[in-house]
Coordinates of C-alpha atoms and ligand atoms in Angstrom, one line a residue:
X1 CA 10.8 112.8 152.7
X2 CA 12.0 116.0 154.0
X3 CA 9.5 118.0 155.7
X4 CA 12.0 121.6 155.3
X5 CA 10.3 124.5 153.5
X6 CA 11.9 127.6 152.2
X7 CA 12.3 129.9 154.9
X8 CA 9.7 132.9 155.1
X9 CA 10.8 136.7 154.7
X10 CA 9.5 140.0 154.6
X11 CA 7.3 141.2 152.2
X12 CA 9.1 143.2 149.4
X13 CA 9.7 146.6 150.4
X14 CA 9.3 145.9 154.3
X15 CA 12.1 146.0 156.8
X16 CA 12.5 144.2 159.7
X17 CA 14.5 147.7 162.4
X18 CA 16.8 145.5 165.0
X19 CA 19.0 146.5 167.6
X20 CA 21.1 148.4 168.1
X21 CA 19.6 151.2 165.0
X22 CA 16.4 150.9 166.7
X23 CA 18.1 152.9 169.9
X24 CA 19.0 155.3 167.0
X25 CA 15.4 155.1 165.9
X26 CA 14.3 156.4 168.9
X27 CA 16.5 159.2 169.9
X28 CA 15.5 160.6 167.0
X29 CA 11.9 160.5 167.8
X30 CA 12.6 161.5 171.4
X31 CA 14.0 164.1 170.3
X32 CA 11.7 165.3 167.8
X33 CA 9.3 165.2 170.7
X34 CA 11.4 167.2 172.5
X35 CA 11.7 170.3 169.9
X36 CA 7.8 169.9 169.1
X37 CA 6.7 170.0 172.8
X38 CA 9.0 173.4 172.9
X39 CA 6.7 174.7 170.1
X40 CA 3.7 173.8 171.5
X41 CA 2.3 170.6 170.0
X42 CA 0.7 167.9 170.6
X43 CA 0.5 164.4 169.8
X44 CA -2.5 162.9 167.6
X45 CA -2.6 158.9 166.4
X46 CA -4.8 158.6 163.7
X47 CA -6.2 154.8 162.4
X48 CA -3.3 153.2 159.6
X49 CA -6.3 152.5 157.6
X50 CA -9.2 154.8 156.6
X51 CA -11.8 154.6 154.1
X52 CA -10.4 155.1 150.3
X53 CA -12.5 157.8 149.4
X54 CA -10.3 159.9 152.3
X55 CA -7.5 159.7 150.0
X56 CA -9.3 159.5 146.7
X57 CA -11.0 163.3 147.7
X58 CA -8.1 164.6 149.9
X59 CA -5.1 163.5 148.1
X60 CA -6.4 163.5 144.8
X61 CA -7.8 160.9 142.3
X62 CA -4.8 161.9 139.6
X63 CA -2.1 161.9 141.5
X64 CA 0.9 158.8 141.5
X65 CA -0.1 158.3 145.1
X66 CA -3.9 157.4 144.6
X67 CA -3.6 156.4 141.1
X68 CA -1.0 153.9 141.6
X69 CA 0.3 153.4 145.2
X70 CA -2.1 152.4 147.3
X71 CA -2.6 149.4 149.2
X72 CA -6.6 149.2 149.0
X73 CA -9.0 146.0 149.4
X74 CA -12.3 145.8 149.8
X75 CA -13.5 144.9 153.3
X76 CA -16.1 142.1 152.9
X77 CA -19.5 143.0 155.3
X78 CA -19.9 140.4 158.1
X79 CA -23.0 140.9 158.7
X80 CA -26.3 141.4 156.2
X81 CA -26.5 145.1 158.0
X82 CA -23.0 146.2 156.9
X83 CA -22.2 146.9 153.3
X84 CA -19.1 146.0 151.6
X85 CA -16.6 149.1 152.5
X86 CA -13.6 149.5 149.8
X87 CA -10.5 150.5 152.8
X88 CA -7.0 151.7 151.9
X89 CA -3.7 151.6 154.3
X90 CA -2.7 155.2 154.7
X91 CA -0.3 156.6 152.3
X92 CA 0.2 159.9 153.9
X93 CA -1.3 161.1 157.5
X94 CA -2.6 164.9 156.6
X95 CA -6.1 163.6 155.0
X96 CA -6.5 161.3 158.4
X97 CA -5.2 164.4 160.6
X98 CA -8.0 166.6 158.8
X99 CA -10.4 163.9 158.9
X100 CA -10.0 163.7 162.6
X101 CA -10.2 167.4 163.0
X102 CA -13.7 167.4 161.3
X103 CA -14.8 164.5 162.9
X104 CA -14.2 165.5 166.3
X105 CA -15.0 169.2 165.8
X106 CA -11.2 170.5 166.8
X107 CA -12.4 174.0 165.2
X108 CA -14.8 174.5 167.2
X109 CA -12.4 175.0 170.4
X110 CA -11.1 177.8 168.8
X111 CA -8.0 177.9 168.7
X112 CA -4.8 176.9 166.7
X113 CA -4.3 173.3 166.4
X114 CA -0.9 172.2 166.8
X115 CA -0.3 168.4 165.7
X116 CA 2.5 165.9 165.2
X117 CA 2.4 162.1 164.4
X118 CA 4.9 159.4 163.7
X119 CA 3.8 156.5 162.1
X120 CA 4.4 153.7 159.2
X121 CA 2.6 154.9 156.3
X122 CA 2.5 152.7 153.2
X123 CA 3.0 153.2 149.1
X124 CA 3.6 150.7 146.4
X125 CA 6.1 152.4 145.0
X126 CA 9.3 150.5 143.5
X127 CA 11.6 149.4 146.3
X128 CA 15.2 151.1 146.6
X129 CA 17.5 152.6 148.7
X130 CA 15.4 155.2 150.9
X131 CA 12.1 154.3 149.4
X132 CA 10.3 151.4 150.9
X133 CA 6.6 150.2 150.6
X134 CA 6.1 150.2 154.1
X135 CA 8.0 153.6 155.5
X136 CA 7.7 156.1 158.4
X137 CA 7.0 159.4 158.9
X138 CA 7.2 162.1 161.6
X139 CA 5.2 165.1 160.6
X140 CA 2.8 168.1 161.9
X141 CA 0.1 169.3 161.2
X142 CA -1.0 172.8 162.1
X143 CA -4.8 173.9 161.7
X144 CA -7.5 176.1 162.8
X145 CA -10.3 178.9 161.9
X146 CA -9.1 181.8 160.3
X147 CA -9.6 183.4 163.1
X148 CA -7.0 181.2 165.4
X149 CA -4.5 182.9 162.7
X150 CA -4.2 179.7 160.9
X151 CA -3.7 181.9 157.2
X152 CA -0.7 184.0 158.6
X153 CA 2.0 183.5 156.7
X154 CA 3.7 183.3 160.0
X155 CA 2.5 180.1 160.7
X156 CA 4.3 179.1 157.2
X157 CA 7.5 180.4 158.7
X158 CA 7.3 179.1 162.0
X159 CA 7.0 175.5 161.0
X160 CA 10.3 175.8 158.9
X161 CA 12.3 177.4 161.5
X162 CA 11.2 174.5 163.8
X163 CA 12.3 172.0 161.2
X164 CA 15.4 174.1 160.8
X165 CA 16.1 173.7 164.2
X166 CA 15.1 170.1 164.5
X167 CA 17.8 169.3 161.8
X168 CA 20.3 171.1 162.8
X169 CA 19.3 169.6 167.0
X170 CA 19.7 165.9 164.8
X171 CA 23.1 167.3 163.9
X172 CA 21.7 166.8 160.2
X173 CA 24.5 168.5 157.8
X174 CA 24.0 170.3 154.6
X175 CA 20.1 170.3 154.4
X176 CA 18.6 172.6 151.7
X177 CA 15.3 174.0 152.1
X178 CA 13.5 175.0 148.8
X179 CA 10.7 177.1 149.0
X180 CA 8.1 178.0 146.1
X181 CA 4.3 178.8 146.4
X182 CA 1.4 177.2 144.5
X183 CA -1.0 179.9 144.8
X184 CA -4.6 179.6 146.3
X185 CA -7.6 177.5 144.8
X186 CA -8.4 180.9 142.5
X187 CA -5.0 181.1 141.4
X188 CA -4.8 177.7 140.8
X189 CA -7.8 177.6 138.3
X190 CA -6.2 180.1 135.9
X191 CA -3.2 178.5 136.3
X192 CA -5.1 175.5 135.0
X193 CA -6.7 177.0 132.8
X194 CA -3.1 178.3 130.8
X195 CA -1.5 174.7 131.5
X196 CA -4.2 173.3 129.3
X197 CA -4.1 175.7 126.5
X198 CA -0.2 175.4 126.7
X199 CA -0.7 171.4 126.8
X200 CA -2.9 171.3 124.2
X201 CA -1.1 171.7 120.9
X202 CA 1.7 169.4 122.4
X203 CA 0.0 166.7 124.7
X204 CA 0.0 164.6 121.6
X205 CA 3.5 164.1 121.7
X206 CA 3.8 163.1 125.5
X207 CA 3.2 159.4 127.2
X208 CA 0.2 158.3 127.7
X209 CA -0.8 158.9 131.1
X210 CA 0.3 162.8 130.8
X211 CA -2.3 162.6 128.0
X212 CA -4.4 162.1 130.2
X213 CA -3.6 164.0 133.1
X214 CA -3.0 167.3 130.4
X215 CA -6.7 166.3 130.2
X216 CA -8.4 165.3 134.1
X217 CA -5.4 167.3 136.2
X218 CA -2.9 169.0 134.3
X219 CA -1.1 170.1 137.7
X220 CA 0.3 166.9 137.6
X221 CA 1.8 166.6 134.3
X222 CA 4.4 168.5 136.0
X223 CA 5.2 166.0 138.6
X224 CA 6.0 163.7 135.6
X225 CA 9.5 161.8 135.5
X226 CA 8.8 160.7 132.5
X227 CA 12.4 161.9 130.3
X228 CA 10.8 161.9 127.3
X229 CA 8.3 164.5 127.9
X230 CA 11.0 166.8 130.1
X231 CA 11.0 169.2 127.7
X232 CA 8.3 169.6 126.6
X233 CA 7.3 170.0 131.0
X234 CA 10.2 173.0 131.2
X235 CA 8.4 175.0 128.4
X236 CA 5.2 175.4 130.1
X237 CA 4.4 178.5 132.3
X238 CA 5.2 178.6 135.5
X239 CA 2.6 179.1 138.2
X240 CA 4.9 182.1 140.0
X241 CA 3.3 184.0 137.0
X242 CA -0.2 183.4 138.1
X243 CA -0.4 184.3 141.7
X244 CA -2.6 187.1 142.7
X245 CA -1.5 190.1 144.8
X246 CA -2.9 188.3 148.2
X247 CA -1.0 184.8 147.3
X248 CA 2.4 187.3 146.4
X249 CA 2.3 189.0 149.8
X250 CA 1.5 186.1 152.0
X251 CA 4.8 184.3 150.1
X252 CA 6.9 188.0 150.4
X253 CA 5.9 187.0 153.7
X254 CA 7.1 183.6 154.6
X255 CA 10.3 184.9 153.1
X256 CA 10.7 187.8 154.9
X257 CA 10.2 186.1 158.7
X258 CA 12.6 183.3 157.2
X259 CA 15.1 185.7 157.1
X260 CA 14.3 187.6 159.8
X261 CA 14.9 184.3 161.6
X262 CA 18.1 183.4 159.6
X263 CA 16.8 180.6 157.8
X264 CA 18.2 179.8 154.2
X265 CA 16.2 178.9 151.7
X266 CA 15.8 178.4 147.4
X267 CA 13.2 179.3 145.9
X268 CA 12.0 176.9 143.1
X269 CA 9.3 177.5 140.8
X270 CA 9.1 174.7 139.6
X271 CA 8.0 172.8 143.4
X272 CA 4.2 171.8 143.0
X273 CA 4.6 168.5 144.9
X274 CA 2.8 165.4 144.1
X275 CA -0.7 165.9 146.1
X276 CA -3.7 167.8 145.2
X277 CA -4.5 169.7 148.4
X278 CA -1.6 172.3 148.5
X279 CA -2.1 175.9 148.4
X280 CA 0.4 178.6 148.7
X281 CA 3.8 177.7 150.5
X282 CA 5.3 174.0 149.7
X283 CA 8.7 173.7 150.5
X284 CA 10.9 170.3 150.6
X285 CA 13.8 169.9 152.2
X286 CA 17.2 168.2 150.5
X287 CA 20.6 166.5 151.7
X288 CA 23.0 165.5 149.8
X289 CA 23.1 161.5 150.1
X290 CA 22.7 158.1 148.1
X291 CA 19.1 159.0 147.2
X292 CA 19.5 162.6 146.6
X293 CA 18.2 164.2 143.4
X294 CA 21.8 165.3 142.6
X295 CA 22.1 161.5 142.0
X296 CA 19.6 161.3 139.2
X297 CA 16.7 160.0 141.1
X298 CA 13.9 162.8 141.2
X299 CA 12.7 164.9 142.9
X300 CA 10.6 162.8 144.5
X301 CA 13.4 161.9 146.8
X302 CA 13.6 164.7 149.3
X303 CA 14.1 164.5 153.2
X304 CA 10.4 165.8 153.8
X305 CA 8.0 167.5 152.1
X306 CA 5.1 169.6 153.2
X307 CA 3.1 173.0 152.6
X308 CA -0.1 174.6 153.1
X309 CA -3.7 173.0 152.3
X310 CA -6.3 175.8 152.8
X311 CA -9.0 174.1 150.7
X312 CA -8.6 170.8 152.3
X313 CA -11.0 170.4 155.2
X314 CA -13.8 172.1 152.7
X315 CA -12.8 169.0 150.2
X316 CA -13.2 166.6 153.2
X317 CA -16.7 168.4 153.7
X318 CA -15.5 170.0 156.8
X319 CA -15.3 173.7 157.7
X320 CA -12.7 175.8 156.4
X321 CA -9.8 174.9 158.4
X322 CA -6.5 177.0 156.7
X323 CA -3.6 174.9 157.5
X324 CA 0.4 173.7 157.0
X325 CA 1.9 171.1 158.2
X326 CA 5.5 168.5 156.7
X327 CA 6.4 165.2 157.0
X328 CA 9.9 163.7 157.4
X329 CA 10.5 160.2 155.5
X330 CA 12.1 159.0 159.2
X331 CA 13.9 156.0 157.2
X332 CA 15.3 158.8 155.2
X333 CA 16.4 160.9 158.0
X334 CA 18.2 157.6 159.6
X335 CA 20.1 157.4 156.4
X336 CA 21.2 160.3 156.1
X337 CA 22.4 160.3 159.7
X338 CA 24.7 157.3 159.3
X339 CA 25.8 158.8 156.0
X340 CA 27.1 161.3 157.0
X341 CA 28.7 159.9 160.0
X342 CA 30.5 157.4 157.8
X343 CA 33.3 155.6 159.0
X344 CA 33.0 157.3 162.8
X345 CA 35.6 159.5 162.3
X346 CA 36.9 162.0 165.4
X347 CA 35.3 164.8 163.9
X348 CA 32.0 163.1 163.5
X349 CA 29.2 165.6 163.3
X350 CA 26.6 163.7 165.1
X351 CA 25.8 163.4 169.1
X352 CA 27.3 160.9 170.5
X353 CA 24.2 158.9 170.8
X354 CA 24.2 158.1 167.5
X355 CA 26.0 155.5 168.5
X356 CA 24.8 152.2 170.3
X357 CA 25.9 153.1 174.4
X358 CA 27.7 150.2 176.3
X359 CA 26.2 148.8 179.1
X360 CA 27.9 149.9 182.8
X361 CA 28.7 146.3 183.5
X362 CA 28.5 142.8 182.7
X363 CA 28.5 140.1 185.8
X364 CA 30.8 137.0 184.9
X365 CA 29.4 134.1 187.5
X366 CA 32.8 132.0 187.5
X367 CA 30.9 128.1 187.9
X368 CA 27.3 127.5 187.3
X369 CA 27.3 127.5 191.3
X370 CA 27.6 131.1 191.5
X371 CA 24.8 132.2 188.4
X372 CA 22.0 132.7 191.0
X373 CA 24.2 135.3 193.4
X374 CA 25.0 136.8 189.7
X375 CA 21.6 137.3 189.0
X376 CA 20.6 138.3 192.8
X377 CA 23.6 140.9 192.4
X378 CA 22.1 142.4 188.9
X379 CA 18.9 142.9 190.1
X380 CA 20.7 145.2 193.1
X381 CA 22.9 147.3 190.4
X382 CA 19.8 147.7 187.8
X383 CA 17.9 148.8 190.3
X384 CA 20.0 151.5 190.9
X385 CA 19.7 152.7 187.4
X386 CA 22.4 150.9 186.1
X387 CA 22.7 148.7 182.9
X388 CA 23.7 145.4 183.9
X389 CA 24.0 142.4 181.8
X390 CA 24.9 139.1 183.1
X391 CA 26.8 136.0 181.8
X392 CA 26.9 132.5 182.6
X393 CA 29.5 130.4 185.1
X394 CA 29.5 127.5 182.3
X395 CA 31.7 130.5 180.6
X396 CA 35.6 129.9 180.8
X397 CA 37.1 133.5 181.7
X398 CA 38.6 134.3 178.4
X399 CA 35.2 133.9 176.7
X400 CA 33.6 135.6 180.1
X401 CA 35.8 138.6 179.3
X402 CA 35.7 138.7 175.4
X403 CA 31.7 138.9 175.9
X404 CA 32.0 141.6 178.3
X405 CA 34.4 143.9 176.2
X406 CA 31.8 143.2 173.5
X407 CA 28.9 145.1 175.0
X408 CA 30.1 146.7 178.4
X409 CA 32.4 149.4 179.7
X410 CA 33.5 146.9 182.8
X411 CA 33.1 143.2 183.9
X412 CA 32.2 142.1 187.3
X413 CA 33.9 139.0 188.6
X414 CA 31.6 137.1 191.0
X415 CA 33.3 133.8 192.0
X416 CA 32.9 131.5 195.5
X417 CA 35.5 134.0 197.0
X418 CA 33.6 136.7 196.0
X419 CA 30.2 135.2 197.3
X420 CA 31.7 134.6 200.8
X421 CA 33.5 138.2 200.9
X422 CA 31.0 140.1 199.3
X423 CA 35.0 142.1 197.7
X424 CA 34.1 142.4 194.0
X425 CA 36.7 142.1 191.0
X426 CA 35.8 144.8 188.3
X427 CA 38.1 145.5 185.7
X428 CA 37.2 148.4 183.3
X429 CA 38.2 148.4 179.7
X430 CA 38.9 151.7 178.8
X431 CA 41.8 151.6 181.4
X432 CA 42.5 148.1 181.8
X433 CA 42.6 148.7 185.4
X434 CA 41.4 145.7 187.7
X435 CA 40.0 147.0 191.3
X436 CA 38.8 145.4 194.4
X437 CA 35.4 146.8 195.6
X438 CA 32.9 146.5 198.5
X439 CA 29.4 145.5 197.1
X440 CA 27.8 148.2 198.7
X441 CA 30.3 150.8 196.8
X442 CA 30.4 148.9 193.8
X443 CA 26.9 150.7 192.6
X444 CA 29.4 153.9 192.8
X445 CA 32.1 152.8 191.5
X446 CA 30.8 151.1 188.2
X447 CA 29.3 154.9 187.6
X448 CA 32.4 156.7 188.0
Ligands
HAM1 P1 5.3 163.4 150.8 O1 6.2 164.4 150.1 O2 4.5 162.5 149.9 O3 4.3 164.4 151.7 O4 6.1 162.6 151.8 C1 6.9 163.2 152.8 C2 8.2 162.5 153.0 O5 8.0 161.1 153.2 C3 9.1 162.5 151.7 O6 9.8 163.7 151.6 C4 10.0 161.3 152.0 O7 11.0 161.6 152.8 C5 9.0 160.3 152.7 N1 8.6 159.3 151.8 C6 7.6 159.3 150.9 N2 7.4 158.2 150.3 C7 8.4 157.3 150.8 C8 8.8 156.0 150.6 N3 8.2 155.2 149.7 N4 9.8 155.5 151.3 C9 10.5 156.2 152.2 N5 10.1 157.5 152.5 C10 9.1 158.1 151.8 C11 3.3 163.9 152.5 O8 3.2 162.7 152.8 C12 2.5 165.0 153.1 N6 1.4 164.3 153.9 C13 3.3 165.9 153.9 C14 2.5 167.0 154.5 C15 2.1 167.1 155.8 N7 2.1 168.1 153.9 C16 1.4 168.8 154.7 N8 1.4 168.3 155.9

């Protein structure tokens, strides 16, 4: 009988990151840490799983993300004290960032809150290229009482020119920011008020779940990829025409520090983004790439996404707490990194450590006699700093040599002779030259 069972694999729309793009994975995040620390932020880790009303109340009950996307179970009690708790793996990490700001009473130190997480968020959403069901995101999060400034429109611009610069630091090409505001919570309602008397005589004709939406949140009817009812979405007003003279100026604003700064941008009217908490600015932020919206995917596809929630911490039953923040789909970013690096060429736009770095040497023990001076002698050179990997004296030479080419920019021969003389042979790569050196220069030497 045979006991083999089909092997196991990840769960659909999961990723196993290996070596070396996880070395890629984290430059990037080092050096997002970098620019953020440089703007004054700190870091906040928030739970990966809240309770489901956080998103049901934050993100809103309508939108695809709540609606459809979430991975939700109900936590069974353990104990005839606890009650059943219905829990949710987080889709997105503002409601959790806000959530933690009530809970801990950030607002009441006064000042501007300045936050930035990176973290697996997760969304049942239809797996392809550059959307995943499990997926990461670096974003910020920037909060406060009004009187910290956290309304200024500066604020808005600030956190683009930081993105700006964070792209263009990635050595991210072609990025497009588009820019459009959403208005506040008053300007919203009439909004809402002329989307349902435009939807009405023509909801009828549209799918079923704008039907509804025309009827519980009619905001989202424009986040609808539904083809069928595109036209009918194009013909109804846009909210640019409902803004009041505080939300025009605070957006005249943003623009007018953007370009004060240098920073290009589109305006699009039609950018409401698919969550319910956003007031004023939203913004995403496009590249051209294999899941851009050029391609026919949607919208829904951008680099990051963001904008202001002014409302939100009220929603949460917090204090008000006007605030902005984005979040970069980091698989996204990755993607677009080694697209646009292609084949390697010269010209390659990207840092050179976009690319996996080769070790500074690999030891090649020549007979199993000598592996334990080859170990004693990498411990030496990796504890000068040095990246050191070490073969094995069963090796013959060739295959010795064809590992070392492999992963290191020069191989260390360590045979009896060697031993005895403490002379090394080290022959780098790039040169082909072969040397003699001293052990105690060959620390120097293998970093020259
Ligand atoms: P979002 O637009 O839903 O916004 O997501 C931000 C970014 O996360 C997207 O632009 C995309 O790059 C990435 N993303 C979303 N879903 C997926 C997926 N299934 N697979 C891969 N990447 C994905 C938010 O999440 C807001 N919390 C952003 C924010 C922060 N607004 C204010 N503060």
């Amino acid at each position: 009988m045979s006991t083999q069972s089909s092997p196991l694999k990840a769960v659909r729309g999961t990723r196993d990151l290996l070596p070396p793009e996880t070395a890629l994975w984290n430059r990037i995040e080092q050096t997002a840490r970098e620019v953020f620390a440089r703007y004054g932020f700190g870091e906040i880790r928030t739970p990966i799983f809240e309770a489901t009303e956080l998103f049901a109340r934050g993100v809103g009950e309508e939108t695809d993300i709540v609606s459809k996307e979430m991975y939700t179970w109900e936590d069974r009690a353990r104990a005839q004290s606890e009650k059943a708790q219905s829990l949710t793996l987080r889709p997105e990490n503002t409601a959790g960032v806000v959530r933690a700001y009530i809970e801990h009473k950030l607002g009441e130190r006064g000042d501007l809150q300045k936050l930035f997480y990176i973290g697996p968020q997760f969304r049942r959403e239809r797996p392809q290229r550059g959307r995943y069901r499990q997926f990461w995101q670096i974003g910020v999060e920037v909060l406060g009482p009004v009187s910290s400034g956290s309304e200024s429109p500066v604020r808005d611009a600030e956190v683009l020119e930081m993105l700006a610069t964070l792209l263009d630091e990635l050595g991210v090409k072609n990025w497009r920011l588009e820019l459009n505001s959403v208005g506040s919570t008053e300007d919203r309602k009439r909004y809402d008020a002329a989307l349902r008397a435009a939807l009405e005589p023509v909801k009828a004709r549209m799918c079923e779940d704008n039907q509804r939406r025309a009827e519980t949140n009619p905001l989202r009817v424009l986040d609808s990829k539904e083809p069928a009812d595109q036209e009918i979405i194009a013909a109804l007003p846009k909210i640019a025409d409902y803004l009041d003279e505080d939300s025009r100026a605070h957006f005249a604003a943003v623009r007018a520090a953007l370009d004060a700064c240098g920073v290009a941008y589109t305006v699009n009217p039609r950018l409401v983004r698919g969550l319910d908490y956003y007031t004023r600015t939203t913004f995403e932020f496009t590249v051209p790439s294999s899941f851009d919206p050029a391609s026919g995917l949607g919208t829904q596809n951008a680099l990051l996404g963001g904008g202001r929630y002014d409302g939100l911490s009220e929603m949460l039953g917090g204090p008000k707490a006007p605030g902005i923040g984005f979040a970069i789909g980091e698989d996204r970013l990755i993607l677009v990194l080694q697209e646009q690096d292609g084949s390697r060429a010269v010209d390659a736009p990207h840092p050179e450590w976009m690319w996996a770095k080769k070790l500074d040497a690999y030891i090649a023990p020549i007979g199993a006699e000598c592996n334990a001076a080859a170990l004693a002698l990498a411990r030496e050179l990796r504890r000068t700093g040095l990246s050191v990997e070490v073969g094995d004296g069963t090796f013959r030479l060739k295959k010795s040599f064809d590992a070392a080419d492999k992963v290191a920019r020069n191989i260390v021969i360590l045979g009896e002779d060697e031993v005895r003389s403490d002379i090394l042979t080290v022959k780098t790569f790039a040169t082909g030259e072969q040397t003699k050196v001293a052990r105690a220069e060959l620390a120097k030497a293998l970093r020259a």
